[in-house]
mmCIF file of N, CA, C and O in Angstrom:
data_model
loop_
_atom_site.group_PDB
_atom_site.id
_atom_site.type_symbol
_atom_site.label_atom_id
_atom_site.label_comp_id
_atom_site.label_asym_id
_atom_site.label_seq_id
_atom_site.Cartn_x
_atom_site.Cartn_y
_atom_site.Cartn_z
ATOM 1 N N UNK E 599 0.833 -1.201 -0.066
ATOM 2 C CA UNK E 599 0.083 -0.080 0.284
ATOM 3 C C UNK E 599 0.450 1.734 -0.216
ATOM 4 O O UNK E 599 2.127 1.321 0.598
ATOM 5 N N UNK E 600 0.416 2.360 -0.779
ATOM 6 C CA UNK E 600 1.328 3.182 -1.229
ATOM 7 C C UNK E 600 1.055 4.537 0.381
ATOM 8 O O UNK E 600 -0.567 4.400 0.342
ATOM 9 N N UNK E 601 2.096 5.314 0.322
ATOM 10 C CA UNK E 601 0.733 6.346 1.312
ATOM 11 C C UNK E 601 1.594 7.547 1.211
ATOM 12 O O UNK E 601 2.462 8.266 0.126
ATOM 13 N N UNK E 602 0.578 8.733 1.506
ATOM 14 C CA UNK E 602 0.495 10.150 1.162
ATOM 15 C C UNK E 602 0.736 10.681 2.513
ATOM 16 O O UNK E 602 -0.521 10.618 2.931
ATOM 17 N N UNK E 603 1.735 12.006 2.113
ATOM 18 C CA UNK E 603 1.603 12.443 4.478
ATOM 19 C C UNK E 603 1.142 14.107 3.848
ATOM 20 O O UNK E 603 2.076 14.231 3.285
ATOM 21 N N UNK E 604 0.135 14.512 4.329
ATOM 22 C CA UNK E 604 0.270 15.987 4.563
ATOM 23 C C UNK E 604 0.696 16.086 5.965
ATOM 24 O O UNK E 604 -0.251 15.641 7.007
ATOM 25 N N UNK E 605 1.515 16.895 6.122
ATOM 26 C CA UNK E 605 1.998 16.946 7.237
ATOM 27 C C UNK E 605 2.210 18.449 8.253
ATOM 28 O O UNK E 605 2.371 19.478 7.395
ATOM 29 N N UNK E 606 1.549 18.408 9.634
ATOM 30 C CA UNK E 606 1.609 19.630 10.096
ATOM 31 C C UNK E 606 1.256 21.071 9.812
ATOM 32 O O UNK E 606 1.077 21.845 9.724
ATOM 33 N N UNK E 607 -0.416 20.753 9.556
ATOM 34 C CA UNK E 607 -0.650 21.832 8.432
ATOM 35 C C UNK E 607 -1.776 22.217 10.110
ATOM 36 O O UNK E 607 -2.009 21.991 10.965
ATOM 37 N N UNK E 608 -1.631 23.387 9.947
ATOM 38 C CA UNK E 608 -1.985 24.740 11.142
ATOM 39 C C UNK E 608 -2.703 25.282 10.590
ATOM 40 O O UNK E 608 -2.900 26.217 9.928
ATOM 41 N N UNK E 609 -4.209 25.007 11.818
ATOM 42 C CA UNK E 609 -5.495 25.686 11.167
ATOM 43 C C UNK E 609 -6.235 26.195 12.684
ATOM 44 O O UNK E 609 -5.255 26.125 13.523
ATOM 45 N N UNK E 610 -6.712 27.092 12.739
ATOM 46 C CA UNK E 610 -7.291 27.675 13.483
ATOM 47 C C UNK E 610 -8.747 27.338 13.738
ATOM 48 O O UNK E 610 -9.823 27.337 12.919
ATOM 49 N N UNK E 611 -9.563 26.955 14.819
ATOM 50 C CA UNK E 611 -10.569 26.905 14.893
ATOM 51 C C UNK E 611 -11.446 26.848 16.620
ATOM 52 O O UNK E 611 -10.625 26.947 16.969
ATOM 53 N N UNK E 612 -12.287 26.567 16.184
ATOM 54 C CA UNK E 612 -13.163 26.572 17.302
ATOM 55 C C UNK E 612 -13.507 25.394 17.679
ATOM 56 O O UNK E 612 -14.025 24.191 17.122
ATOM 57 N N UNK E 613 -11.997 24.944 19.094
ATOM 58 C CA UNK E 613 -12.263 23.490 19.700
ATOM 59 C C UNK E 613 -12.500 23.547 20.967
ATOM 60 O O UNK E 613 -11.454 23.985 21.552
ATOM 61 N N UNK E 614 -13.445 22.184 21.624
ATOM 62 C CA UNK E 614 -13.414 22.366 23.440
ATOM 63 C C UNK E 614 -14.588 22.383 24.019
ATOM 64 O O UNK E 614 -15.534 22.915 22.840
ATOM 65 N N UNK E 615 -14.848 22.057 24.952
ATOM 66 C CA UNK E 615 -15.840 22.024 25.598
ATOM 67 C C UNK E 615 -16.037 23.099 26.828
ATOM 68 O O UNK E 615 -17.419 23.416 27.201
ATOM 69 N N UNK E 616 -15.114 23.739 26.879
ATOM 70 C CA UNK E 616 -15.429 24.454 28.546
ATOM 71 C C UNK E 616 -15.487 25.981 27.291
ATOM 72 O O UNK E 616 -14.923 26.581 26.575
ATOM 73 N N UNK E 617 -16.593 27.041 28.454
ATOM 74 C CA UNK E 617 -16.437 28.539 27.644
ATOM 75 C C UNK E 617 -15.310 29.164 27.188
ATOM 76 O O UNK E 617 -15.716 30.049 26.097
ATOM 77 N N UNK E 618 -14.038 29.320 28.120
ATOM 78 C CA UNK E 618 -13.447 29.939 27.535
ATOM 79 C C UNK E 618 -12.548 29.517 26.608
ATOM 80 O O UNK E 618 -11.640 29.842 25.410
ATOM 81 N N UNK E 619 -12.596 27.923 25.668
ATOM 82 C CA UNK E 619 -12.181 27.672 24.536
ATOM 83 C C UNK E 619 -13.090 27.749 23.148
ATOM 84 O O UNK E 619 -12.365 27.241 22.312
ATOM 85 N N UNK E 620 -14.304 28.060 23.319
ATOM 86 C CA UNK E 620 -15.438 28.296 22.362
ATOM 87 C C UNK E 620 -15.477 29.711 22.142
ATOM 88 O O UNK E 620 -16.272 30.074 21.652
ATOM 89 N N UNK E 621 -14.450 30.996 23.291
ATOM 90 C CA UNK E 621 -15.121 32.358 22.398
ATOM 91 C C UNK E 621 -14.097 32.819 21.682
ATOM 92 O O UNK E 621 -14.084 33.565 20.899
ATOM 93 N N UNK E 622 -12.710 31.897 21.279
ATOM 94 C CA UNK E 622 -11.480 32.242 20.335
ATOM 95 C C UNK E 622 -11.322 31.004 19.991
ATOM 96 O O UNK E 622 -11.379 29.595 19.971
ATOM 97 N N UNK E 623 -10.719 31.449 18.563
ATOM 98 C CA UNK E 623 -10.352 29.885 17.771
ATOM 99 C C UNK E 623 -8.572 29.936 18.375
ATOM 100 O O UNK E 623 -8.018 30.716 18.617
ATOM 101 N N UNK E 624 -8.828 28.265 18.326
ATOM 102 C CA UNK E 624 -7.557 28.175 18.840
ATOM 103 C C UNK E 624 -6.821 27.261 17.664
ATOM 104 O O UNK E 624 -7.175 27.086 16.450
ATOM 105 N N UNK E 625 -5.259 26.935 17.908
ATOM 106 C CA UNK E 625 -4.237 26.536 17.127
ATOM 107 C C UNK E 625 -4.767 24.899 17.114
ATOM 108 O O UNK E 625 -4.415 24.604 18.471
ATOM 109 N N UNK E 626 -4.392 24.792 16.038
ATOM 110 C CA UNK E 626 -4.846 22.865 15.859
ATOM 111 C C UNK E 626 -3.454 22.818 14.875
ATOM 112 O O UNK E 626 -3.322 23.388 13.670
ATOM 113 N N UNK E 627 -3.205 21.721 15.432
ATOM 114 C CA UNK E 627 -1.781 20.657 14.237
ATOM 115 C C UNK E 627 -2.456 19.643 13.151
ATOM 116 O O UNK E 627 -2.781 18.509 15.076
ATOM 117 N N UNK E 628 -2.855 19.382 12.527
ATOM 118 C CA UNK E 628 -3.564 17.826 11.799
ATOM 119 C C UNK E 628 -1.726 17.569 11.142
ATOM 120 O O UNK E 628 -1.451 17.819 10.311
ATOM 121 N N UNK E 629 -1.864 16.093 11.044
ATOM 122 C CA UNK E 629 -1.067 15.500 10.174
ATOM 123 C C UNK E 629 -2.331 14.153 9.895
ATOM 124 O O UNK E 629 -2.743 13.737 10.298
ATOM 125 N N UNK E 630 -2.043 13.926 8.340
ATOM 126 C CA UNK E 630 -3.218 13.030 7.486
ATOM 127 C C UNK E 630 -1.679 12.182 6.913
ATOM 128 O O UNK E 630 -1.102 12.411 6.380
ATOM 129 N N UNK E 631 -2.361 11.089 7.580
ATOM 130 C CA UNK E 631 -1.586 9.975 6.256
ATOM 131 C C UNK E 631 -2.672 9.121 5.216
ATOM 132 O O UNK E 631 -3.774 8.345 5.417
ATOM 133 N N UNK E 632 -2.527 9.169 4.175
ATOM 134 C CA UNK E 632 -3.484 8.893 2.967
ATOM 135 C C UNK E 632 -2.998 7.727 2.433
ATOM 136 O O UNK E 632 -1.402 6.978 1.834
ATOM 137 N N UNK E 633 -3.599 6.433 2.038
ATOM 138 C CA UNK E 633 -3.158 5.123 2.299
ATOM 139 C C UNK E 633 -3.735 4.525 1.085
ATOM 140 O O UNK E 633 -5.267 4.518 0.863
ATOM 141 N N UNK E 634 -2.918 4.009 -0.318
ATOM 142 C CA UNK E 634 -4.303 3.217 -0.862
ATOM 143 C C UNK E 634 -2.994 2.497 -2.261
ATOM 144 O O UNK E 634 -1.632 2.852 -1.913
ATOM 145 N N UNK E 635 -3.627 2.266 -3.461
ATOM 146 C CA UNK E 635 -2.710 1.859 -4.345
ATOM 147 C C UNK E 635 -2.688 2.875 -5.314
ATOM 148 O O UNK E 635 -3.753 3.135 -5.922
ATOM 149 N N UNK E 636 -1.425 3.455 -5.257
ATOM 150 C CA UNK E 636 -1.226 5.015 -5.881
ATOM 151 C C UNK E 636 -0.313 4.639 -7.258
ATOM 152 O O UNK E 636 0.289 5.302 -8.007
ATOM 153 N N UNK E 637 -0.217 2.941 -7.746
ATOM 154 C CA UNK E 637 0.616 2.831 -8.594
ATOM 155 C C UNK E 637 0.283 3.414 -9.682
ATOM 156 O O UNK E 637 1.416 3.367 -11.001
ATOM 157 N N UNK E 638 -1.326 3.243 -10.607
ATOM 158 C CA UNK E 638 -1.391 3.677 -11.384
ATOM 159 C C UNK E 638 -0.415 4.935 -11.947
ATOM 160 O O UNK E 638 -0.101 5.267 -13.148
ATOM 161 N N UNK E 639 -0.820 5.989 -10.312
ATOM 162 C CA UNK E 639 -0.423 7.465 -10.865
ATOM 163 C C UNK E 639 1.754 7.463 -11.006
ATOM 164 O O UNK E 639 1.435 7.861 -11.913
ATOM 165 N N UNK E 640 1.582 6.605 -10.548
ATOM 166 C CA UNK E 640 3.388 6.543 -10.525
ATOM 167 C C UNK E 640 3.440 6.293 -12.206
ATOM 168 O O UNK E 640 4.510 6.469 -12.825
ATOM 169 N N UNK E 641 2.225 4.715 -12.696
ATOM 170 C CA UNK E 641 3.369 4.711 -13.997
ATOM 171 C C UNK E 641 2.832 5.655 -15.447
ATOM 172 O O UNK E 641 4.017 6.114 -15.898
ATOM 173 N N UNK E 642 1.838 6.375 -14.915
ATOM 174 C CA UNK E 642 1.423 7.394 -15.599
ATOM 175 C C UNK E 642 1.899 8.353 -15.790
ATOM 176 O O UNK E 642 1.880 9.592 -16.408
ATOM 177 N N UNK E 643 2.475 8.774 -14.346
ATOM 178 C CA UNK E 643 2.394 10.321 -13.965
ATOM 179 C C UNK E 643 1.998 11.121 -14.647
ATOM 180 O O UNK E 643 2.313 12.722 -14.957
ATOM 181 N N UNK E 644 0.536 11.113 -14.224
ATOM 182 C CA UNK E 644 -0.701 11.487 -14.614
ATOM 183 C C UNK E 644 -1.560 12.213 -13.756
ATOM 184 O O UNK E 644 -2.493 11.134 -12.861
ATOM 185 N N UNK E 645 -2.064 13.440 -13.143
ATOM 186 C CA UNK E 645 -2.512 13.860 -12.023
ATOM 187 C C UNK E 645 -3.942 13.263 -12.382
ATOM 188 O O UNK E 645 -4.561 12.989 -11.099
ATOM 189 N N UNK E 646 -4.766 12.500 -13.274
ATOM 190 C CA UNK E 646 -5.711 11.773 -13.524
ATOM 191 C C UNK E 646 -5.578 10.440 -13.052
ATOM 192 O O UNK E 646 -6.838 10.797 -12.311
ATOM 193 N N UNK E 647 -5.147 9.803 -12.500
ATOM 194 C CA UNK E 647 -4.298 8.675 -12.049
ATOM 195 C C UNK E 647 -4.422 8.986 -10.913
ATOM 196 O O UNK E 647 -3.510 8.194 -9.694
ATOM 197 N N UNK E 648 -4.377 10.054 -9.815
ATOM 198 C CA UNK E 648 -3.343 10.601 -8.180
ATOM 199 C C UNK E 648 -4.400 11.021 -7.878
ATOM 200 O O UNK E 648 -5.663 11.273 -8.146
ATOM 201 N N UNK E 649 -4.308 10.665 -6.548
ATOM 202 C CA UNK E 649 -4.694 11.514 -5.418
ATOM 203 C C UNK E 649 -4.573 12.892 -5.489
ATOM 204 O O UNK E 649 -3.145 12.693 -5.131
ATOM 205 N N UNK E 650 -5.281 13.938 -5.956
ATOM 206 C CA UNK E 650 -5.131 15.064 -5.832
ATOM 207 C C UNK E 650 -5.118 15.630 -4.228
ATOM 208 O O UNK E 650 -6.233 16.269 -3.539
ATOM 209 N N UNK E 651 -4.060 15.327 -4.075
ATOM 210 C CA UNK E 651 -3.781 15.755 -2.189
ATOM 211 C C UNK E 651 -3.787 17.272 -2.074
ATOM 212 O O UNK E 651 -4.377 17.284 -0.953
ATOM 213 N N UNK E 652 -3.600 17.954 -2.891
ATOM 214 C CA UNK E 652 -3.676 19.602 -2.748
ATOM 215 C C UNK E 652 -5.309 19.609 -2.534
ATOM 216 O O UNK E 652 -6.250 20.645 -1.799
ATOM 217 N N UNK E 653 -6.317 19.032 -3.379
ATOM 218 C CA UNK E 653 -7.647 18.996 -3.464
ATOM 219 C C UNK E 653 -8.235 18.681 -2.207
ATOM 220 O O UNK E 653 -8.967 19.388 -1.435
ATOM 221 N N UNK E 654 -7.572 17.805 -1.410
ATOM 222 C CA UNK E 654 -7.759 17.059 -0.195
ATOM 223 C C UNK E 654 -7.442 18.356 0.798
ATOM 224 O O UNK E 654 -8.440 18.346 1.416
ATOM 225 N N UNK E 655 -6.351 18.863 0.650
ATOM 226 C CA UNK E 655 -5.978 19.485 1.717
ATOM 227 C C UNK E 655 -6.947 21.061 1.958
ATOM 228 O O UNK E 655 -7.357 21.065 2.930
ATOM 229 N N UNK E 656 -7.200 21.199 0.640
ATOM 230 C CA UNK E 656 -7.964 22.300 0.763
ATOM 231 C C UNK E 656 -9.422 22.197 1.247
ATOM 232 O O UNK E 656 -10.403 23.215 2.117
ATOM 233 N N UNK E 657 -9.676 20.558 1.133
ATOM 234 C CA UNK E 657 -11.452 20.451 1.289
ATOM 235 C C UNK E 657 -11.357 20.309 3.308
ATOM 236 O O UNK E 657 -12.396 21.215 4.141
ATOM 237 N N UNK E 658 -10.003 19.607 3.754
ATOM 238 C CA UNK E 658 -9.939 19.694 4.949
ATOM 239 C C UNK E 658 -9.743 21.021 5.167
ATOM 240 O O UNK E 658 -10.333 21.339 6.576
ATOM 241 N N UNK E 659 -8.890 21.670 5.369
ATOM 242 C CA UNK E 659 -8.809 23.242 5.421
ATOM 243 C C UNK E 659 -10.234 24.223 5.664
ATOM 244 O O UNK E 659 -10.891 24.552 6.969
ATOM 245 N N UNK E 660 -10.869 24.051 4.604
ATOM 246 C CA UNK E 660 -12.261 24.498 4.942
ATOM 247 C C UNK E 660 -13.229 23.672 5.788
ATOM 248 O O UNK E 660 -14.210 24.914 6.719
ATOM 249 N N UNK E 661 -13.130 22.433 5.793
ATOM 250 C CA UNK E 661 -14.372 21.876 7.052
ATOM 251 C C UNK E 661 -13.537 22.511 8.253
ATOM 252 O O UNK E 661 -14.131 22.578 9.004
ATOM 253 N N UNK E 662 -12.100 22.457 8.936
ATOM 254 C CA UNK E 662 -11.620 22.639 9.777
ATOM 255 C C UNK E 662 -12.109 24.291 10.560
ATOM 256 O O UNK E 662 -12.251 24.468 11.625
ATOM 257 N N UNK E 663 -11.333 25.111 9.178
ATOM 258 C CA UNK E 663 -11.282 26.272 9.721
ATOM 259 C C UNK E 663 -13.265 26.908 9.930
ATOM 260 O O UNK E 663 -13.507 27.879 10.601
ATOM 261 N N UNK E 664 -13.595 26.175 9.344
ATOM 262 C CA UNK E 664 -15.083 26.504 9.285
ATOM 263 C C UNK E 664 -16.091 25.753 10.656
ATOM 264 O O UNK E 664 -17.387 26.074 10.874
ATOM 265 N N UNK E 665 -15.253 25.293 11.341
ATOM 266 C CA UNK E 665 -15.572 23.965 12.338
ATOM 267 C C UNK E 665 -16.198 24.742 13.732
ATOM 268 O O UNK E 665 -15.406 25.847 13.687
ATOM 269 N N UNK E 666 -16.679 24.058 14.362
ATOM 270 C CA UNK E 666 -17.258 24.264 16.252
ATOM 271 C C UNK E 666 -17.497 23.263 16.275
ATOM 272 O O UNK E 666 -18.359 22.998 17.589
ATOM 273 N N UNK E 667 -16.287 22.069 16.355
ATOM 274 C CA UNK E 667 -16.628 21.033 16.885
ATOM 275 C C UNK E 667 -16.139 21.127 18.777
ATOM 276 O O UNK E 667 -15.376 21.919 19.277
ATOM 277 N N UNK E 668 -16.511 20.387 19.451
ATOM 278 C CA UNK E 668 -16.650 20.256 21.079
ATOM 279 C C UNK E 668 -15.673 19.466 21.097
ATOM 280 O O UNK E 668 -14.292 19.735 22.021
ATOM 281 N N UNK E 669 -14.975 17.978 20.280
ATOM 282 C CA UNK E 669 -14.029 17.400 20.597
ATOM 283 C C UNK E 669 -12.746 16.753 19.659
ATOM 284 O O UNK E 669 -13.860 16.833 18.396
ATOM 285 N N UNK E 670 -11.678 16.089 19.716
ATOM 286 C CA UNK E 670 -10.503 16.416 18.838
ATOM 287 C C UNK E 670 -11.369 15.825 18.063
ATOM 288 O O UNK E 670 -10.954 15.075 16.925
ATOM 289 N N UNK E 671 -11.954 14.401 19.245
ATOM 290 C CA UNK E 671 -12.305 12.847 18.091
ATOM 291 C C UNK E 671 -13.708 13.349 17.014
ATOM 292 O O UNK E 671 -13.016 12.385 16.080
ATOM 293 N N UNK E 672 -14.155 14.148 17.374
ATOM 294 C CA UNK E 672 -15.265 14.585 16.374
ATOM 295 C C UNK E 672 -14.371 14.694 15.204
ATOM 296 O O UNK E 672 -14.472 14.650 14.238
ATOM 297 N N UNK E 673 -13.532 16.309 15.466
ATOM 298 C CA UNK E 673 -13.276 16.705 14.367
ATOM 299 C C UNK E 673 -12.117 15.450 13.236
ATOM 300 O O UNK E 673 -11.900 15.654 12.271
ATOM 301 N N UNK E 674 -11.075 14.137 14.272
ATOM 302 C CA UNK E 674 -10.385 13.492 13.084
ATOM 303 C C UNK E 674 -10.860 13.035 12.170
ATOM 304 O O UNK E 674 -11.181 12.215 11.624
ATOM 305 N N UNK E 675 -12.438 12.522 12.878
ATOM 306 C CA UNK E 675 -13.474 11.264 12.563
ATOM 307 C C UNK E 675 -13.665 11.804 11.202
ATOM 308 O O UNK E 675 -14.123 11.391 9.765
ATOM 309 N N UNK E 676 -14.256 13.333 11.400
ATOM 310 C CA UNK E 676 -14.824 14.004 10.077
ATOM 311 C C UNK E 676 -13.955 14.228 9.244
ATOM 312 O O UNK E 676 -14.160 14.602 7.821
ATOM 313 N N UNK E 677 -12.675 14.610 9.328
ATOM 314 C CA UNK E 677 -11.421 14.820 8.764
ATOM 315 C C UNK E 677 -11.037 13.250 8.265
ATOM 316 O O UNK E 677 -11.067 13.044 6.645
ATOM 317 N N UNK E 678 -11.097 12.410 8.940
ATOM 318 C CA UNK E 678 -11.349 11.108 7.945
ATOM 319 C C UNK E 678 -12.140 10.822 7.015
ATOM 320 O O UNK E 678 -11.849 10.183 5.855
ATOM 321 N N UNK E 679 -13.532 11.104 7.354
ATOM 322 C CA UNK E 679 -14.300 10.737 6.168
ATOM 323 C C UNK E 679 -14.015 11.552 5.203
ATOM 324 O O UNK E 679 -14.466 10.984 4.181
ATOM 325 N N UNK E 680 -13.689 12.875 5.228
ATOM 326 C CA UNK E 680 -13.673 13.645 3.886
ATOM 327 C C UNK E 680 -12.591 12.808 3.357
ATOM 328 O O UNK E 680 -12.532 13.013 2.028
ATOM 329 N N UNK E 681 -11.449 12.324 3.865
ATOM 330 C CA UNK E 681 -10.704 12.074 2.743
ATOM 331 C C UNK E 681 -10.877 10.723 2.228
ATOM 332 O O UNK E 681 -10.506 9.612 1.427
ATOM 333 N N UNK E 682 -11.392 9.923 3.046
ATOM 334 C CA UNK E 682 -12.044 8.454 2.391
ATOM 335 C C UNK E 682 -13.073 8.355 1.409
ATOM 336 O O UNK E 682 -13.437 8.044 0.426
ATOM 337 N N UNK E 683 -13.665 9.715 1.219
ATOM 338 C CA UNK E 683 -14.540 10.620 0.061
ATOM 339 C C UNK E 683 -13.651 9.810 -1.549
ATOM 340 O O UNK E 683 -14.320 10.089 -2.247
ATOM 341 N N UNK E 684 -12.568 10.422 -1.725
ATOM 342 C CA UNK E 684 -11.408 10.161 -2.340
ATOM 343 C C UNK E 684 -11.582 8.638 -3.046
ATOM 344 O O UNK E 684 -11.098 7.825 -2.458
ATOM 345 N N UNK E 685 -12.321 7.866 -4.388
ATOM 346 C CA UNK E 685 -11.934 6.384 -4.583
ATOM 347 C C UNK E 685 -10.849 6.487 -4.587
ATOM 348 O O UNK E 685 -10.767 4.633 -4.560
ATOM 349 N N UNK E 686 -9.596 7.200 -4.467
ATOM 350 C CA UNK E 686 -8.509 5.803 -4.477
ATOM 351 C C UNK E 686 -8.161 6.221 -3.653
ATOM 352 O O UNK E 686 -6.591 5.181 -3.058
ATOM 353 N N UNK E 687 -8.275 6.496 -2.342
ATOM 354 C CA UNK E 687 -7.955 6.512 -0.520
ATOM 355 C C UNK E 687 -8.600 5.485 -0.019
ATOM 356 O O UNK E 687 -10.008 5.233 0.292
ATOM 357 N N UNK E 688 -7.932 4.705 0.417
ATOM 358 C CA UNK E 688 -8.709 3.139 0.949
ATOM 359 C C UNK E 688 -8.582 3.119 2.165
ATOM 360 O O UNK E 688 -9.139 2.838 3.633
ATOM 361 N N UNK E 689 -7.338 4.040 3.048
ATOM 362 C CA UNK E 689 -6.886 3.616 4.509
ATOM 363 C C UNK E 689 -6.970 5.354 4.532
ATOM 364 O O UNK E 689 -6.209 5.825 4.090
ATOM 365 N N UNK E 690 -6.856 6.086 5.603
ATOM 366 C CA UNK E 690 -6.489 6.999 6.500
ATOM 367 C C UNK E 690 -5.979 7.139 8.224
ATOM 368 O O UNK E 690 -6.699 6.611 8.152
ATOM 369 N N UNK E 691 -5.215 7.534 8.101
ATOM 370 C CA UNK E 691 -4.932 8.103 9.698
ATOM 371 C C UNK E 691 -4.770 9.710 10.035
ATOM 372 O O UNK E 691 -4.105 10.080 9.317
ATOM 373 N N UNK E 692 -6.101 10.316 11.436
ATOM 374 C CA UNK E 692 -5.674 11.811 11.454
ATOM 375 C C UNK E 692 -5.154 12.060 12.388
ATOM 376 O O UNK E 692 -5.653 11.045 13.577
ATOM 377 N N UNK E 693 -4.245 12.421 12.755
ATOM 378 C CA UNK E 693 -3.661 12.858 14.397
ATOM 379 C C UNK E 693 -4.352 14.262 13.929
ATOM 380 O O UNK E 693 -3.552 15.241 13.350
ATOM 381 N N UNK E 694 -4.968 14.960 15.543
ATOM 382 C CA UNK E 694 -5.161 16.492 15.635
ATOM 383 C C UNK E 694 -3.887 16.237 16.872
ATOM 384 O O UNK E 694 -4.583 15.869 17.929
ATOM 385 N N UNK E 695 -3.588 17.924 17.290
ATOM 386 C CA UNK E 695 -2.928 18.329 18.254
ATOM 387 C C UNK E 695 -3.129 19.792 18.274
ATOM 388 O O UNK E 695 -3.836 20.140 17.952
ATOM 389 N N UNK E 696 -3.930 20.001 19.437
ATOM 390 C CA UNK E 696 -3.991 20.960 20.262
ATOM 391 C C UNK E 696 -2.970 21.506 21.301
ATOM 392 O O UNK E 696 -3.108 21.850 22.435
ATOM 393 N N UNK E 697 -2.186 21.922 20.245
ATOM 394 C CA UNK E 697 -1.062 23.041 21.616
ATOM 395 C C UNK E 697 -0.908 23.733 22.833
ATOM 396 O O UNK E 697 -0.795 23.507 23.980
ATOM 397 N N UNK E 698 -2.257 24.128 22.345
ATOM 398 C CA UNK E 698 -2.746 25.201 23.888
ATOM 399 C C UNK E 698 -3.372 24.175 24.524
ATOM 400 O O UNK E 698 -4.066 24.896 25.831
ATOM 401 N N UNK E 699 -3.732 23.120 24.983
ATOM 402 C CA UNK E 699 -4.371 22.350 26.110
ATOM 403 C C UNK E 699 -3.549 21.837 26.554
ATOM 404 O O UNK E 699 -2.554 21.713 26.727
#
């Protein structure tokens, strides 16, 4: 299985369960590992055969920065679900760091 990594995406969003966490956006850091059979893209060298990770990154940014999640677990699952919508992505691992926690 091939892997593509989106590392150290620094985003800001409302996240947390306490009132003081929900007043202002907080920093979070996302790391995403996309896995699947990407050999067709390697052979053809054509973006049409590839996982367009730029599009995935833009969609993740839009999702997270517009969000108001209570739990990082919910955020991680929603990001994973979004990544798995791409037909060439079979597995995804998402880690969320909340430096201010």
